[in-house]
Amino acid sequence: SVTLLKQDMERLDNQLIPFDDKLQQLSELIEQCRVLREFLSIQQSLHVLESETHEKEQQYNVVKTEYMILENEWFANQARVLAAHLHDGEACPVCGSVEHPNKNEQDQTVAPSKEQLEQAKSTLNRVDNDYRNALAKQNAVMGQLSSKSEEVARFGVNEEQAEEVDK
């Protein structure tokens, strides 16, 4: 009777071996799905960040152009201010000449103020900082995606197949 019980136990143990293998396979598949979901999540985050970064880059370019125009106007006005105070026989504070035959006498009332220029520079710095931060985040997520992509590739899955998992 003990022999029969031992034989039954051995037979039941042998029947459990395929279940253990299946359980191991299931654990591996669950891990692969987790990694694939993480990959897809990072990929989606990257698409959002790329869009945000592009938007911030465009905004930076617009603000930079506006600032450069304002700065050029301000410098041109500074030259007009100096020219307005030039008198024949007196030395120019820039070049030292005592003759001023081509002095610019345009109106100075439309020129931006120093405060406007400083405000524009402050705005440019803020927008530049926003753009650089967005670019840094995008680069960090690209690194995460690259790392996760390598992990996905170890499963023998390419990016197109990974995207199919999410559908």
CSV table of C-alpha atoms in Angstrom, one decimal:
chain,number,residue,atom,x,y,z
A,1,SER,CA,0.0,0.0,0.0
A,2,VAL,CA,2.9,2.4,0.8
A,3,THR,CA,4.4,1.5,-2.6
A,4,LEU,CA,1.1,2.3,-4.3
A,5,LEU,CA,1.0,5.7,-2.6
A,6,LYS,CA,4.6,6.4,-3.6
A,7,GLN,CA,3.8,5.5,-7.1
A,8,ASP,CA,0.7,7.7,-7.1
A,9,MET,CA,2.8,10.6,-5.7
A,10,GLU,CA,5.5,10.1,-8.3
A,11,ARG,CA,2.9,10.0,-11.1
A,12,LEU,CA,1.2,13.2,-9.8
A,13,ASP,CA,4.6,14.9,-9.4
A,14,ASN,CA,5.4,14.0,-13.1
A,15,GLN,CA,2.0,15.5,-14.1
A,16,LEU,CA,2.9,18.7,-12.3
A,17,ILE,CA,6.1,19.2,-14.3
A,18,PRO,CA,4.4,20.6,-17.4
A,19,PHE,CA,2.4,23.0,-15.2
A,20,ASP,CA,5.5,24.3,-13.7
A,21,ASP,CA,6.9,24.9,-17.2
A,22,LYS,CA,3.7,26.7,-18.2
A,23,LEU,CA,3.8,28.8,-15.0
A,24,GLN,CA,7.4,29.8,-15.9
A,25,GLN,CA,6.4,30.6,-19.4
A,26,LEU,CA,3.4,32.7,-18.1
A,27,SER,CA,5.8,34.6,-15.8
A,28,GLU,CA,8.1,35.4,-18.7
A,29,LEU,CA,5.2,36.5,-20.9
A,30,ILE,CA,3.8,38.8,-18.1
A,31,GLU,CA,7.3,40.3,-17.8
A,32,GLN,CA,7.5,40.8,-21.6
A,33,CYS,CA,4.1,42.5,-21.6
A,34,ARG,CA,5.2,44.8,-18.8
A,35,VAL,CA,8.3,45.8,-20.6
A,36,LEU,CA,6.4,46.3,-23.9
A,37,ARG,CA,3.8,48.5,-22.1
A,38,GLU,CA,6.6,50.6,-20.6
A,39,PHE,CA,8.2,50.9,-24.0
A,40,LEU,CA,4.9,52.1,-25.6
A,41,SER,CA,4.3,54.5,-22.7
A,42,ILE,CA,7.8,56.0,-23.1
A,43,GLN,CA,7.3,56.2,-26.9
A,44,GLN,CA,4.0,58.1,-26.4
A,45,SER,CA,5.7,60.5,-23.9
A,46,LEU,CA,8.4,61.1,-26.4
A,47,HIS,CA,5.9,62.0,-29.2
A,48,VAL,CA,4.2,64.5,-26.8
A,49,LEU,CA,7.6,66.0,-25.8
A,50,GLU,CA,8.8,66.3,-29.4
A,51,SER,CA,5.6,68.3,-30.2
A,52,GLU,CA,6.1,70.5,-27.1
A,53,THR,CA,9.8,71.0,-27.9
A,54,HIS,CA,9.0,72.0,-31.5
A,55,GLU,CA,6.4,74.5,-30.3
A,56,LYS,CA,8.8,76.0,-27.8
A,57,GLU,CA,11.6,76.2,-30.5
A,58,GLN,CA,9.2,78.1,-32.8
A,59,GLN,CA,8.2,80.4,-29.9
A,60,TYR,CA,11.9,81.0,-29.1
A,61,ASN,CA,12.7,81.8,-32.8
A,62,VAL,CA,9.9,84.4,-32.9
A,63,VAL,CA,10.9,86.0,-29.7
A,64,LYS,CA,14.5,86.0,-30.7
A,65,THR,CA,13.7,87.7,-34.0
A,66,GLU,CA,11.6,90.3,-32.2
A,67,TYR,CA,14.3,91.0,-29.7
A,68,MET,CA,17.0,91.4,-32.4
A,69,ILE,CA,14.8,93.9,-34.3
A,70,LEU,CA,14.2,95.8,-31.1
A,71,GLU,CA,17.9,95.7,-30.2
A,72,ASN,CA,18.9,97.0,-33.7
A,73,GLU,CA,16.3,99.8,-33.4
A,74,TRP,CA,17.7,100.7,-30.0
A,75,PHE,CA,21.3,100.8,-31.2
A,76,ALA,CA,20.3,102.8,-34.2
A,77,ASN,CA,18.6,105.3,-31.9
A,78,GLN,CA,21.7,105.5,-29.7
A,79,ALA,CA,23.6,106.6,-32.8
A,80,ARG,CA,21.0,109.2,-33.6
A,81,VAL,CA,21.1,110.5,-30.0
A,82,LEU,CA,24.9,110.9,-30.3
A,83,ALA,CA,24.5,112.5,-33.7
A,84,ALA,CA,22.0,115.1,-32.4
A,85,HIS,CA,24.6,116.3,-29.8
A,86,LEU,CA,27.5,116.6,-32.4
A,87,HIS,CA,28.6,120.2,-33.1
A,88,ASP,CA,31.2,121.2,-35.7
A,89,GLY,CA,34.5,121.8,-34.1
A,90,GLU,CA,33.8,119.5,-31.1
A,91,ALA,CA,35.2,116.0,-31.0
A,92,CYS,CA,32.9,113.1,-31.6
A,93,PRO,CA,32.7,110.8,-28.5
A,94,VAL,CA,33.0,107.7,-30.7
A,95,CYS,CA,35.7,108.5,-33.3
A,96,GLY,CA,37.2,111.8,-32.2
A,97,SER,CA,36.5,113.6,-35.5
A,98,VAL,CA,35.8,117.3,-35.2
A,99,GLU,CA,34.0,117.4,-38.5
A,100,HIS,CA,30.5,115.9,-38.9
A,101,PRO,CA,29.5,116.2,-42.5
A,102,ASN,CA,27.0,113.2,-42.7
A,103,LYS,CA,25.3,113.5,-39.3
A,104,ASN,CA,22.0,111.6,-39.1
A,105,GLU,CA,19.2,113.9,-37.9
A,106,GLN,CA,16.2,111.5,-37.9
A,107,ASP,CA,13.5,111.7,-35.2
A,108,GLN,CA,14.3,109.7,-32.1
A,109,THR,CA,10.7,109.5,-30.7
A,110,VAL,CA,9.9,106.0,-32.2
A,111,ALA,CA,12.8,104.2,-30.7
A,112,PRO,CA,12.4,101.6,-28.0
A,113,SER,CA,13.4,102.5,-24.5
A,114,LYS,CA,16.2,100.8,-22.5
A,115,GLU,CA,13.4,99.3,-20.3
A,116,GLN,CA,11.6,97.9,-23.3
A,117,LEU,CA,14.8,96.4,-24.5
A,118,GLU,CA,15.6,94.9,-21.1
A,119,GLN,CA,12.0,93.5,-20.8
A,120,ALA,CA,12.4,91.9,-24.3
A,121,LYS,CA,15.7,90.4,-23.2
A,122,SER,CA,14.1,89.0,-20.1
A,123,THR,CA,11.3,87.4,-22.2
A,124,LEU,CA,13.9,86.0,-24.6
A,125,ASN,CA,15.9,84.5,-21.7
A,126,ARG,CA,12.7,82.9,-20.2
A,127,VAL,CA,11.6,81.5,-23.6
A,128,ASP,CA,15.1,80.2,-24.3
A,129,ASN,CA,15.2,78.5,-20.9
A,130,ASP,CA,11.8,76.9,-21.5
A,131,TYR,CA,13.0,75.6,-24.9
A,132,ARG,CA,16.3,74.3,-23.5
A,133,ASN,CA,14.4,72.5,-20.6
A,134,ALA,CA,12.0,70.9,-23.1
A,135,LEU,CA,14.9,69.8,-25.2
A,136,ALA,CA,16.7,68.3,-22.2
A,137,LYS,CA,13.5,66.4,-21.2
A,138,GLN,CA,13.1,65.2,-24.8
A,139,ASN,CA,16.7,63.9,-24.8
A,140,ALA,CA,16.3,62.2,-21.5
A,141,VAL,CA,13.2,60.4,-22.7
A,142,MET,CA,15.0,59.5,-25.9
A,143,GLY,CA,17.7,57.8,-23.8
A,144,GLN,CA,15.0,55.9,-21.8
A,145,LEU,CA,13.3,54.8,-25.1
A,146,SER,CA,16.7,53.6,-26.5
A,147,SER,CA,17.3,51.6,-23.3
A,148,LYS,CA,13.8,50.1,-23.3
A,149,SER,CA,14.1,49.4,-27.0
A,150,GLU,CA,17.2,47.3,-26.4
A,151,GLU,CA,15.3,45.4,-23.6
A,152,VAL,CA,12.4,44.8,-26.0
A,153,ALA,CA,14.8,43.6,-28.7
A,154,ARG,CA,16.1,40.9,-26.3
A,155,PHE,CA,12.6,39.4,-26.5
A,156,GLY,CA,13.0,39.2,-30.3
A,157,VAL,CA,10.3,41.9,-30.8
A,158,ASN,CA,10.8,44.8,-33.1
A,159,GLU,CA,9.1,48.3,-32.6
A,160,GLU,CA,6.3,47.5,-35.1
A,161,GLN,CA,5.4,44.3,-33.3
A,162,ALA,CA,5.5,46.2,-30.0
A,163,GLU,CA,3.0,48.7,-31.3
A,164,GLU,CA,0.7,45.8,-32.3
A,165,VAL,CA,0.6,44.7,-28.6
A,166,ASP,CA,-1.1,47.9,-27.7
A,167,LYS,CA,-3.9,47.5,-30.3
